Short mmCIF file of C-alpha atoms and ligand atoms in Angstrom, two decimals:
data_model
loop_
_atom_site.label_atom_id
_atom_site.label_comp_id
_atom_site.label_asym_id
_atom_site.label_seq_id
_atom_site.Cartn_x
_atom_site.Cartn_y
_atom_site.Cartn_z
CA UNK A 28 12.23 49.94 114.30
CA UNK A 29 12.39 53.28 112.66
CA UNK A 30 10.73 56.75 113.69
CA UNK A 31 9.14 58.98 112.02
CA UNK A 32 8.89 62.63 112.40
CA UNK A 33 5.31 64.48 113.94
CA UNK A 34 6.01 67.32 111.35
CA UNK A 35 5.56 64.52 108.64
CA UNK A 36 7.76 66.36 106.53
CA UNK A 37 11.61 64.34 107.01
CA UNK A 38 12.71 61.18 106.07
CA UNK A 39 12.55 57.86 108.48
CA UNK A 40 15.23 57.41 110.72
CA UNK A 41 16.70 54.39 113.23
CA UNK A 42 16.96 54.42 116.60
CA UNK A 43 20.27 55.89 116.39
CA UNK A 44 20.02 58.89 113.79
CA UNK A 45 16.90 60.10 116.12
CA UNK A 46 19.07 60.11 119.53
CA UNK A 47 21.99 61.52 117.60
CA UNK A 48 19.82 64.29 116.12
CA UNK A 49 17.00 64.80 118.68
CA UNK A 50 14.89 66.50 116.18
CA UNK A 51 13.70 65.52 112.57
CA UNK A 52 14.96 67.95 110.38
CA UNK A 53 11.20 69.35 109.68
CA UNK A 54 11.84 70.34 113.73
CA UNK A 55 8.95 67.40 113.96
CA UNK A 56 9.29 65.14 117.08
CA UNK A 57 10.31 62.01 116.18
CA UNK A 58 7.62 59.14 116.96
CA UNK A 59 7.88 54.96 116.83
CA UNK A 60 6.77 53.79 113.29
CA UNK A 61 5.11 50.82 115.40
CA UNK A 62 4.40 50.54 119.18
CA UNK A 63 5.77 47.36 120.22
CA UNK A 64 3.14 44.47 122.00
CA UNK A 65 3.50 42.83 124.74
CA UNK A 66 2.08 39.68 124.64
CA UNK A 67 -0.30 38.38 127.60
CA UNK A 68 2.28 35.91 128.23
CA UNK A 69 4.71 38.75 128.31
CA UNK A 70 3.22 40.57 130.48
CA UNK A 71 2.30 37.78 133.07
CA UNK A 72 6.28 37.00 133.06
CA UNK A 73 8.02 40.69 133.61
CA UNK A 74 5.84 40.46 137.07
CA UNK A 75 8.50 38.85 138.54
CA UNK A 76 11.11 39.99 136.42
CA UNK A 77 13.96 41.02 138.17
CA UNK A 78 14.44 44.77 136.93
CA UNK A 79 17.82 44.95 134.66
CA UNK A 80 16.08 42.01 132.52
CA UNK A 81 12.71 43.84 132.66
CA UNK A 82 14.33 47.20 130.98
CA UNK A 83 16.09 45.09 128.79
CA UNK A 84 13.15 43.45 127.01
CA UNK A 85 11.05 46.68 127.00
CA UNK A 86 14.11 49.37 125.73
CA UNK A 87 15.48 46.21 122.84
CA UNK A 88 12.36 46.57 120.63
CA UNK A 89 12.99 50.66 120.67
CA UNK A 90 16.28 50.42 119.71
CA UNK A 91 15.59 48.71 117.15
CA UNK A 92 18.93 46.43 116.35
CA UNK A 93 20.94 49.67 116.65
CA UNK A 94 22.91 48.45 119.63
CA UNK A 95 23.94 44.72 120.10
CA UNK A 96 22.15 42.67 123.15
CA UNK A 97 25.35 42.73 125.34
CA UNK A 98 26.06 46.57 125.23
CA UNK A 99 22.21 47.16 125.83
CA UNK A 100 21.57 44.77 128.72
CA UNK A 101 24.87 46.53 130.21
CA UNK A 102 23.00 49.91 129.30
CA UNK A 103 20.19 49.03 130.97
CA UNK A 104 21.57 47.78 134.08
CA UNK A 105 23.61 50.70 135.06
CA UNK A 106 20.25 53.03 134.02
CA UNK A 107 18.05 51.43 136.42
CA UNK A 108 20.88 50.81 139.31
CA UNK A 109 18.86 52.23 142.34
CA UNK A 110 15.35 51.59 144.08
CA UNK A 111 11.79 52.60 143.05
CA UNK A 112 10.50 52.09 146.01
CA UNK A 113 6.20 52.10 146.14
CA UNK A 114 5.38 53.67 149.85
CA UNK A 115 2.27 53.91 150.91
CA UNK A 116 1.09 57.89 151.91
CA UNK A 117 -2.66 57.38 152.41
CA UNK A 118 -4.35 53.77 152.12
CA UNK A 119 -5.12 54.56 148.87
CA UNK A 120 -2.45 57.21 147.68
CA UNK A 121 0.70 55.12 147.05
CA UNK A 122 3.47 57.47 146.40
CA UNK A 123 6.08 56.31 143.77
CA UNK A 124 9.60 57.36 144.80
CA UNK A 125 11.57 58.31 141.45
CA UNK A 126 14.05 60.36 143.30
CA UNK A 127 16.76 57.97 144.49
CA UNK A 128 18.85 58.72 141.74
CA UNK A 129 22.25 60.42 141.89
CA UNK A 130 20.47 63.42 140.85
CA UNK A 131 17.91 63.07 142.87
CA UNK A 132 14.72 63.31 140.40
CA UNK A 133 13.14 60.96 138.08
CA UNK A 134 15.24 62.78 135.01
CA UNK A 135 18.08 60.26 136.03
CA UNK A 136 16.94 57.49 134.20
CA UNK A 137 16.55 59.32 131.04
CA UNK A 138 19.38 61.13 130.89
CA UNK A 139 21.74 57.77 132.21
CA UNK A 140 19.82 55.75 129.16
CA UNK A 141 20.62 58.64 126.83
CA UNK A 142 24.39 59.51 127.61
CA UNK A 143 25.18 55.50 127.38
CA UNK A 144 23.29 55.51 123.70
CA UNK A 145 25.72 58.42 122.69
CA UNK A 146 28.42 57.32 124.74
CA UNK A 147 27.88 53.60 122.72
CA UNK A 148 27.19 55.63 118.99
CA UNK A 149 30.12 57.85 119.68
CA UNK A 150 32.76 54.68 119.97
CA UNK A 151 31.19 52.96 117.31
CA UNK A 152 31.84 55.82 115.07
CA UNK A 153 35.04 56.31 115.99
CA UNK A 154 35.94 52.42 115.43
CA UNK A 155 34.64 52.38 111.92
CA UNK A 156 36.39 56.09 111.05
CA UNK A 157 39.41 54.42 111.84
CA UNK A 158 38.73 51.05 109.93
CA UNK A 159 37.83 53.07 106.61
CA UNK A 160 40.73 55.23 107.27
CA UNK A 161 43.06 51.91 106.96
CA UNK A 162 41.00 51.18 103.81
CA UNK A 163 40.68 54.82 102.13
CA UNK A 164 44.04 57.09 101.31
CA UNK A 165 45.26 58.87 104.03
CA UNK A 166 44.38 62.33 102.91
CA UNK A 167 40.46 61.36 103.97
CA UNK A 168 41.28 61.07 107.61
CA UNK A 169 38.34 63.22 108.87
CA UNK A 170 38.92 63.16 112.82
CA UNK A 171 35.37 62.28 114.77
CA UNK A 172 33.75 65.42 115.44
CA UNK A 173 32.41 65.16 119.19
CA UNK A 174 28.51 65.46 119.87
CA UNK A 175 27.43 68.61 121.62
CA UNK A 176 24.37 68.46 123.72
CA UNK A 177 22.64 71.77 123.86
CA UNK A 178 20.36 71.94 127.09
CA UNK A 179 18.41 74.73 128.86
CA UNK A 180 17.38 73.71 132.31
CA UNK A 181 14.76 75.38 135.01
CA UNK A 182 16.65 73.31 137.29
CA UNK A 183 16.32 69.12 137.75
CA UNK A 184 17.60 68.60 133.94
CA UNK A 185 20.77 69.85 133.90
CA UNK A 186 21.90 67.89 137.01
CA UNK A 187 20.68 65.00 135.73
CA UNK A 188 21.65 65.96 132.06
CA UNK A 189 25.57 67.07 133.53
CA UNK A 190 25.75 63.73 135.73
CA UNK A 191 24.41 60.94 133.22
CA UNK A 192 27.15 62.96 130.21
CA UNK A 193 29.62 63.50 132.91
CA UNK A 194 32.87 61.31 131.34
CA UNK A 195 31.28 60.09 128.14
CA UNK A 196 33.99 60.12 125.71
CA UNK A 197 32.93 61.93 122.47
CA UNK A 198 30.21 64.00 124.05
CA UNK A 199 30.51 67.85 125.50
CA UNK A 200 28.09 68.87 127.41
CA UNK A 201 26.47 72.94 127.79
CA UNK A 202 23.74 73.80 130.33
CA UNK A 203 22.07 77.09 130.26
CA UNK A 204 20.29 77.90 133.49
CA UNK A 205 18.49 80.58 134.91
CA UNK A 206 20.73 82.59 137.42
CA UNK A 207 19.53 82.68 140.57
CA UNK A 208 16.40 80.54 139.74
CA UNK A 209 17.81 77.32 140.58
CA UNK A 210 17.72 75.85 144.42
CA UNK A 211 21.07 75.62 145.10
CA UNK A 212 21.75 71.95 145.13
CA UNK A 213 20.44 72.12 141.73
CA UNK A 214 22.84 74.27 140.87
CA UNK A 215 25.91 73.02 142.16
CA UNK A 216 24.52 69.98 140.69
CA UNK A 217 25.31 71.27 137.77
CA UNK A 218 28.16 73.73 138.09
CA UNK A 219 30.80 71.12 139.42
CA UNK A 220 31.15 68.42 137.22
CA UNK A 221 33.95 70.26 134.99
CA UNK A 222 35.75 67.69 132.62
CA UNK A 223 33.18 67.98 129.42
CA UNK A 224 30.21 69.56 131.00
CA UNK A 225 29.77 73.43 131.20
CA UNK A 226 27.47 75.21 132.64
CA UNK A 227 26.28 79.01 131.52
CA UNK A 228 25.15 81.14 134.02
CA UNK A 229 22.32 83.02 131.78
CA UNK A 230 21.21 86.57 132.92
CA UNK A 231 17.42 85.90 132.70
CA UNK A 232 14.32 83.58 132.71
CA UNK A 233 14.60 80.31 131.99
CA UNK A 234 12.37 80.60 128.79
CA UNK A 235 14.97 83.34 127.78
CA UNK A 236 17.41 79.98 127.96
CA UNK A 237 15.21 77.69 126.23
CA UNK A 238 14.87 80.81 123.91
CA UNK A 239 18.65 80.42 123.04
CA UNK A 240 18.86 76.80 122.46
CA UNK A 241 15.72 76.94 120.28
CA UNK A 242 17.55 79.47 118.36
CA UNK A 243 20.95 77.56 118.52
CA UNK A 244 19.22 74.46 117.06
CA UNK A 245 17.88 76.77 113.66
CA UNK A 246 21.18 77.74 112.89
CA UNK A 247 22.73 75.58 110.24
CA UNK A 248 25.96 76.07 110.31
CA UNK A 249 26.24 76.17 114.41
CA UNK A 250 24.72 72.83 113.98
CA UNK A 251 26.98 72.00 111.49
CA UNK A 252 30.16 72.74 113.59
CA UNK A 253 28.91 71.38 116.87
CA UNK A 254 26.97 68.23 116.04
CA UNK A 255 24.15 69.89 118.49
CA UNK A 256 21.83 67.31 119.89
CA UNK A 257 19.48 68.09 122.68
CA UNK A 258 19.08 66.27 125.77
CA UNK A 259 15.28 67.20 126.72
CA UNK A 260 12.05 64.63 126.34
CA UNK A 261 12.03 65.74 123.02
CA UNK A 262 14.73 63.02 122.26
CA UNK A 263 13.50 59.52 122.28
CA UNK A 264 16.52 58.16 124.02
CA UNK A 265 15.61 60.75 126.67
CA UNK A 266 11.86 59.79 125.97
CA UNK A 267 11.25 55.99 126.29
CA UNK A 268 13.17 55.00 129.19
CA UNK A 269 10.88 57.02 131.27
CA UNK A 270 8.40 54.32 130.09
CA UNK A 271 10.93 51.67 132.96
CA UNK A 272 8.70 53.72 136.09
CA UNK A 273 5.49 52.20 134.95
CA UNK A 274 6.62 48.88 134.28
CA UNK A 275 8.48 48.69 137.75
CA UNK A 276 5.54 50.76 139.65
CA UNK A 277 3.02 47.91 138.17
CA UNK A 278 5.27 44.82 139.64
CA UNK A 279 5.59 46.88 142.74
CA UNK A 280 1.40 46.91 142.27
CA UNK A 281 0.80 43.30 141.36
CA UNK A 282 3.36 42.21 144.29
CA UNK A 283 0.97 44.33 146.84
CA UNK A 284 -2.01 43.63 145.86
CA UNK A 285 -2.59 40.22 143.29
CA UNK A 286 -4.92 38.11 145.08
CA UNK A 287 -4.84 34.44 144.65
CA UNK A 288 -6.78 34.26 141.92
CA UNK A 289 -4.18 36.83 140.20
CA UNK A 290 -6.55 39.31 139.97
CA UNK A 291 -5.84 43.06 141.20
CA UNK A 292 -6.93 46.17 141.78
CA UNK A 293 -6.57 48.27 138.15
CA UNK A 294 -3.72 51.51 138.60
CA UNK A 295 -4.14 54.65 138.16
CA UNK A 296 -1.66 56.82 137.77
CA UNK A 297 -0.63 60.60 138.46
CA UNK A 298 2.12 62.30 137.15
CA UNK A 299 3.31 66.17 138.31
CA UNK A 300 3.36 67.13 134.35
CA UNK A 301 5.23 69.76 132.58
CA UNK A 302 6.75 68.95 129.30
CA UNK A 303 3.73 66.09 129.63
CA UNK A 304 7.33 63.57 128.52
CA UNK A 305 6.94 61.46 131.55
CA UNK A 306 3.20 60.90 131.41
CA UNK A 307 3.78 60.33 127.54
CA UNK A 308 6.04 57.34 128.50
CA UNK A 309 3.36 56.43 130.91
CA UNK A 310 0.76 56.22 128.07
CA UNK A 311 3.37 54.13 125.13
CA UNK A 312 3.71 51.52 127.88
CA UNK A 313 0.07 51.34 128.47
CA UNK A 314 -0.34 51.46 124.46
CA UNK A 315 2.39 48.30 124.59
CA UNK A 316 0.53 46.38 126.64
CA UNK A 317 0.80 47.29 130.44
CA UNK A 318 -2.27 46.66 132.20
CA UNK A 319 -2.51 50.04 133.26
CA UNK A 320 -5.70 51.83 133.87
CA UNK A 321 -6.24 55.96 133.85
CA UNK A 322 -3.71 58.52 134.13
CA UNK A 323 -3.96 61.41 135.51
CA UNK A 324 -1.82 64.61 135.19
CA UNK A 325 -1.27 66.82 137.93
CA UNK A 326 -0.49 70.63 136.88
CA UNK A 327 0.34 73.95 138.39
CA UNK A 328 -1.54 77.22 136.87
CA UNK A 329 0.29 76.07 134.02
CA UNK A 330 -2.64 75.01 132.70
CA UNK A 331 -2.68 74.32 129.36
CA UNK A 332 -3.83 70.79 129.05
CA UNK A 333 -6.36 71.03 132.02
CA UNK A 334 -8.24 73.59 129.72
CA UNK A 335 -7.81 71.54 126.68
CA UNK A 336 -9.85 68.43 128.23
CA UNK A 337 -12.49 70.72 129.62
CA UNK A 338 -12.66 72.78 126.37
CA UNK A 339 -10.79 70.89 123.68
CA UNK A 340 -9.17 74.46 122.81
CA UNK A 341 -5.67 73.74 123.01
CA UNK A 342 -3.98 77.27 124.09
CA UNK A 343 -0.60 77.53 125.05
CA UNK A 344 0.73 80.66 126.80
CA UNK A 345 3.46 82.06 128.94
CA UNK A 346 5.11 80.16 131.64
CA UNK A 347 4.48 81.37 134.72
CA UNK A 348 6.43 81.10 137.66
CA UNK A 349 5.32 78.64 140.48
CA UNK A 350 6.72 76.49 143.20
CA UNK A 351 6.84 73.80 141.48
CA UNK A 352 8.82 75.11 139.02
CA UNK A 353 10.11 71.69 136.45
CA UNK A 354 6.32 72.17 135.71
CA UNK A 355 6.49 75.55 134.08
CA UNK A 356 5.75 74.63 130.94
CA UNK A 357 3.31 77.17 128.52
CA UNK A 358 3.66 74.62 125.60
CA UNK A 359 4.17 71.00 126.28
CA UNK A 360 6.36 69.81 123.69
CA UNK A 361 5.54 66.12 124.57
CA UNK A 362 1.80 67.21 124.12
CA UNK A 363 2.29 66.20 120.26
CA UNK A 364 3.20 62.68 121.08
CA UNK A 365 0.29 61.80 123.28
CA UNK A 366 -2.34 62.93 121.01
CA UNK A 367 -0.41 60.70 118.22
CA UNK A 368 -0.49 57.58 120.37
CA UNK A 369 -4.58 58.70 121.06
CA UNK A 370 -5.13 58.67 116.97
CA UNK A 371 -5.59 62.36 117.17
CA UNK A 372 -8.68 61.50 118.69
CA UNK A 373 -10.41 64.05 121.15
CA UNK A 374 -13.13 61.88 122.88
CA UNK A 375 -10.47 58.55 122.84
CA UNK A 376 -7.98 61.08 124.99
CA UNK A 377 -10.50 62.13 127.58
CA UNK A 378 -11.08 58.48 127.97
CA UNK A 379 -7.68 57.78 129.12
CA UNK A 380 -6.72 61.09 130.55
CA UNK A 381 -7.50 63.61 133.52
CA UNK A 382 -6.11 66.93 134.39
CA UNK A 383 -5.89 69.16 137.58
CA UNK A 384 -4.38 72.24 138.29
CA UNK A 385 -3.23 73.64 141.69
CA UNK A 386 -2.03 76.99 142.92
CA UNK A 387 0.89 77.41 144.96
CA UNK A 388 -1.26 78.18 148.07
CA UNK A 389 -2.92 75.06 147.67
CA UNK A 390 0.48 72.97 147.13
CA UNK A 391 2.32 74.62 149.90
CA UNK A 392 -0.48 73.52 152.83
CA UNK A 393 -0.64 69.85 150.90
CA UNK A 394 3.04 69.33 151.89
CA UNK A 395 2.15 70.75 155.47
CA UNK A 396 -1.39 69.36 155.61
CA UNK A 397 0.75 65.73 154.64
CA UNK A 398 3.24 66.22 156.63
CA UNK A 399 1.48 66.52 159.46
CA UNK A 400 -1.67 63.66 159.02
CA UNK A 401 0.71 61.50 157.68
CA UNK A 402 4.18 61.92 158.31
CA UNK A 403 5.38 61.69 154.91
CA UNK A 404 6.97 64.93 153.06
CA UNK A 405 6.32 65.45 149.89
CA UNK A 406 8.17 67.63 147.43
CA UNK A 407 6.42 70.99 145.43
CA UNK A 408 5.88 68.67 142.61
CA UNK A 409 4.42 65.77 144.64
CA UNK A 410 2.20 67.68 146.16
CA UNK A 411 0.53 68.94 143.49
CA UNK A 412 0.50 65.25 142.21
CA UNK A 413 -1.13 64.48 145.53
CA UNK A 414 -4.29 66.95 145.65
CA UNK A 415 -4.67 65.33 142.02
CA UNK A 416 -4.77 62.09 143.68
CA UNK A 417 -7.29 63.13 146.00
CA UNK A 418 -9.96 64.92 143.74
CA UNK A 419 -9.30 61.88 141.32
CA UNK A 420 -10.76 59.32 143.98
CA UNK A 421 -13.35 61.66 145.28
CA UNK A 422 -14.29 62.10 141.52
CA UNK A 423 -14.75 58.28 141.37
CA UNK A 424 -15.91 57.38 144.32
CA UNK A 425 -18.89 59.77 144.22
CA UNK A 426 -19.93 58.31 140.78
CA UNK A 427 -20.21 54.99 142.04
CA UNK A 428 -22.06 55.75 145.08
CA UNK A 429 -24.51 58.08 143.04
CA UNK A 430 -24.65 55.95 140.08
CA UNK A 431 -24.81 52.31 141.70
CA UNK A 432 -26.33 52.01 145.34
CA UNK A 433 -26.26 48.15 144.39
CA UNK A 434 -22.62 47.35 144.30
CA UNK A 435 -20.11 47.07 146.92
CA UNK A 436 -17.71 49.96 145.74
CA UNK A 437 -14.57 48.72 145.63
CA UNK A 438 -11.93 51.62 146.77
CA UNK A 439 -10.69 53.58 144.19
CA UNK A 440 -6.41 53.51 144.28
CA UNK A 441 -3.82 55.91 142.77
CA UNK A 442 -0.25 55.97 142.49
CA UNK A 443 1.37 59.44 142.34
CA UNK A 444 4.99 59.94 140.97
CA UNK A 445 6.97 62.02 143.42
CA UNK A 446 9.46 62.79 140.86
CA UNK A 447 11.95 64.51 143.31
CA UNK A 448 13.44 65.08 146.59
CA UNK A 449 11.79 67.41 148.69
CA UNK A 450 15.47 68.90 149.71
CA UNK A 451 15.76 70.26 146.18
CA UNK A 452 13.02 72.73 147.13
CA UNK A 453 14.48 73.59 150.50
CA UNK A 454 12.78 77.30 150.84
CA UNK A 455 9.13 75.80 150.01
CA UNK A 456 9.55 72.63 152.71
CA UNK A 457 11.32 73.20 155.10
CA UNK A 458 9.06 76.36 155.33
CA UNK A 459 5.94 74.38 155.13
CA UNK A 460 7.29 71.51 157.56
CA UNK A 461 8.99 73.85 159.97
CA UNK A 462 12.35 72.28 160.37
CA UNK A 463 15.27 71.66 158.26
CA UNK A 464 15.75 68.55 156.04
CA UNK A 465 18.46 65.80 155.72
CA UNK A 466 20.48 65.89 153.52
CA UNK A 467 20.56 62.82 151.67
CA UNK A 468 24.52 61.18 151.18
CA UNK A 469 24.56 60.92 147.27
CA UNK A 470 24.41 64.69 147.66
CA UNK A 471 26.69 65.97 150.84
CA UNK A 472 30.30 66.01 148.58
CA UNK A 473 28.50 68.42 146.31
CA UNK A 474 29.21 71.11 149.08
CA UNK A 475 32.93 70.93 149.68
CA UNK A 476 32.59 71.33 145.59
CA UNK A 477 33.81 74.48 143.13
CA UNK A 478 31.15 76.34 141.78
CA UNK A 479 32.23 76.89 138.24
CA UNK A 480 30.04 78.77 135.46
CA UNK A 481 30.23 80.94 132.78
CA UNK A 482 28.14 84.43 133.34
CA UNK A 483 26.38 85.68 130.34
CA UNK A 484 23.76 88.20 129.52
CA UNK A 485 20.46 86.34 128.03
CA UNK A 486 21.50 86.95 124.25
CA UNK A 487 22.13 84.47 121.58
CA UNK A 488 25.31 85.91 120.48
CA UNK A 489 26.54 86.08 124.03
CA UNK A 490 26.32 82.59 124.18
C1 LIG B 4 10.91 67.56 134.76
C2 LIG B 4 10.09 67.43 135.98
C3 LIG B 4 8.69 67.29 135.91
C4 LIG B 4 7.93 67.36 134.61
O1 LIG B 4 8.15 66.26 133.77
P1 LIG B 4 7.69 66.31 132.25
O2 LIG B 4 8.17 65.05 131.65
O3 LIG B 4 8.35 67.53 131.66
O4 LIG B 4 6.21 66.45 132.24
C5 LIG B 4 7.99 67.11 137.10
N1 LIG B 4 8.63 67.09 138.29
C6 LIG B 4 9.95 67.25 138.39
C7 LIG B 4 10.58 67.27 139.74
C8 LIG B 4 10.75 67.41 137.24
O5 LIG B 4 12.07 67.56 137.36
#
């Protein structure tokens, strides 16, 4: 498997070159020269799959022969090792819990795929320096240079990012975040770790920190000295694990609802979108072969691709600030990929893909409006996934009524992806549920924890 770069201006790379790297060196995003298929005999097997095995087959055609079957089964078990549980909210709102992770959002899988993959590169490497280094005179013995990943969070990557990396021999670890924008299990999330991770406190947005790290990764010779990689979507070993939720949420679907003539009701799927990386995933393993039917993605007034559907003018703007803040995206990055795996095709996208956006007003009295008709709390992010949910199905529904009297209308069904824990976003729930939240237990030990960051001001050079 190679991958080639969206700015069609670098060379092909494997697997391994693209995690190690991140970017092409045109700055392109790097993209599968083929999407692998699933057979339908495939696909009728992983049903039943147990879940190690079923990450196994679907990361081993990505990776391309770039890590041996052992190592990579052993990767993917230790990704994947907690539940992804499919609870029913609403009978036809099924809410997809990706936030059993240590970190507590869906970016653990991602970043626990990606820190193995560098973890795995960064030992080969060293083996074979030392192997040449027996062969070659001993004035060539270049020591391994560690890999630095360069990462600007708004708050759920950089725990994620800091506790996947946390360990990894050959890999240091920096996290800019926003001060004082973070919830503050985020950020001792990401302030404790010590050992190879630090985190810098930056004096400013967090586009002024994604600012920086853009600017980090144009400079040559800082690239040159730190073997910068980055650890956001944009990196396919970040990337294409993410496509593991779909795969798992369809078993979870097929196990609920396969009749006995194996037929089921077709899945539909919304994702709280920012960077649009997850919902990308979403759409390669629907491209693979998944039987997957619409997706949906559920924005904040960070609206950029909810316009673009409506208007097909794509254009990007300023974050702003909401309460569902992962989602505060003014330029998707991922955006790229999904019109690639869509042909570059306008009317084929629309096809495949909804967008709605929500206002915080509207997301804060979904979590209470949940809360209280259902009993279930959702997180800032879920919720907004939810309304989506909701004006999806009435959508749908009201075209078959209106369209077809004749036919029995079967219900319409939607899974949403909470992608975190609502006590991440403390202020926002417990406000909207009125009372405080448990605290889960991968989380309590982070309390009697050391705060430890590095204060800067939000300037390139300070960094
Ligand atoms: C990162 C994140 C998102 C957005 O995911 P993208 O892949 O950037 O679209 C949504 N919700 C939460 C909680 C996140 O942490």
């Amino acid at each position: 498997m190679q991958y080639y770069s969206l700015g069609k201006n670098s060379p092909n790379v494997d697997f391994r070159t693209a995690a190690i790297t991140g970017q092409a060196p045109d700055k392109g995003l790097y993209f599968p020269s083929t999407i692998p298929k699933f057979t339908a005999a495939q696909i009728e097997r992983f049903k039943t799959l147990d879940k190690a095995s079923l990450a196994f087959e679907v990361m081993k055609p990505y990776v391309g022969g770039t890590i041996d079957d052992a190592s990579l089964k052993e990767i993917c078990a230790q990704t994947i090792n907690f539940d992804f549980p499919l609870v029913p909210i609403t009978e036809n709102i099924l809410s997809l819990e990706l936030f059993h992770g240590p970190t507590l959002a869906f970016k653990d899988v991602g970043a626990r795929f990606m820190s193995r993959c560098l973890g795995y590169f960064s030992k080969e490497k060293k083996a074979n320096d030392r192997n040449s280094n027996l062969t070659k005179s001993t004035e060539d013995n270049t020591t391994t240079k560690p890999t630095t990943v360069l990462v600007a969070t708004s708050g759920d990557t950089g725990g994620a990012v800091a506790n996947g990396f946390l360990g990894v021999e050959g890999v240091n670890v920096i996290i800019l975040y926003p001060k004082g924008k973070v919830s503050p299990i985020q950020e001792l999330q990401l302030t404790t770790c010590g050992q190879n991770i630090t985190a810098l406190e930056v004096e400013g947005s967090f586009d002024d920190c994604q600012a920086i790290v853009k600017e980090a990764f144009m400079d040559a010779a800082l690239n040159e000295q730190y073997n910068l990689t980055s650890a956001n979507s944009i990196n396919v070993a970040r990337w294409l694990p993410q496509q593991l939720y779909y795969f798992f949420a369809w078993q979870n679907w097929v196990a609920k609802y396969q009749d006995a003539q194996g037929n089921y009701p077709s899945m539909n799927i919304v994702v709280p979108s920012g960077n649009f990386g997850n919902i990308c995933a979403g759409m390669m393993a629907k491209a693979s072969g998944l039987p997957l039917s619409h997706f949906i993605a559920a924005c904040n007034a960070n609206d950029v691709v909810t316009r673009y559907l409506s208007t097909e003018k794509y254009e990007i703007h300023k974050a702003v600030a909401t309460v569902s803040n992962a989602m505060d995206v003014g330029n998707p990055s991922n955006f790229v990929r999904i019109m690639e795996i869509m042909h570059q095709d306008f009317p084929t996208l629309v096809k495949a893909l909804s967008s709605y956006s929500y206002d915080d007003i509207n997301t804060q009295a979904t979590i209470t409006r949940v809360y209280n008709d259902y009993g279930y709390t959702l997180d800032p992010h879920g919720a907004v996934a939810f309304l989506a949910a909701e004006e999806f199905i009435h959508d749908h529904e009201y075209q078959i009524t209106h369209f077809n009297h004749t036919t029995e209308a079967s219900p319409v069904r939607t899974i949403i992806l909470e992608t975190a824990h609502p006590v991440k976003f403390p202020q926002i729930v417990e406000a909207s549920i009125g009372h405080a939240l448990n605290i889960p237990d991968q989380v309590k030990p982070l309390f009697s924890k050391e705060k430890k960051s590095v204060q800067l001001p939000a300037s390139f050079e300070a960094v």
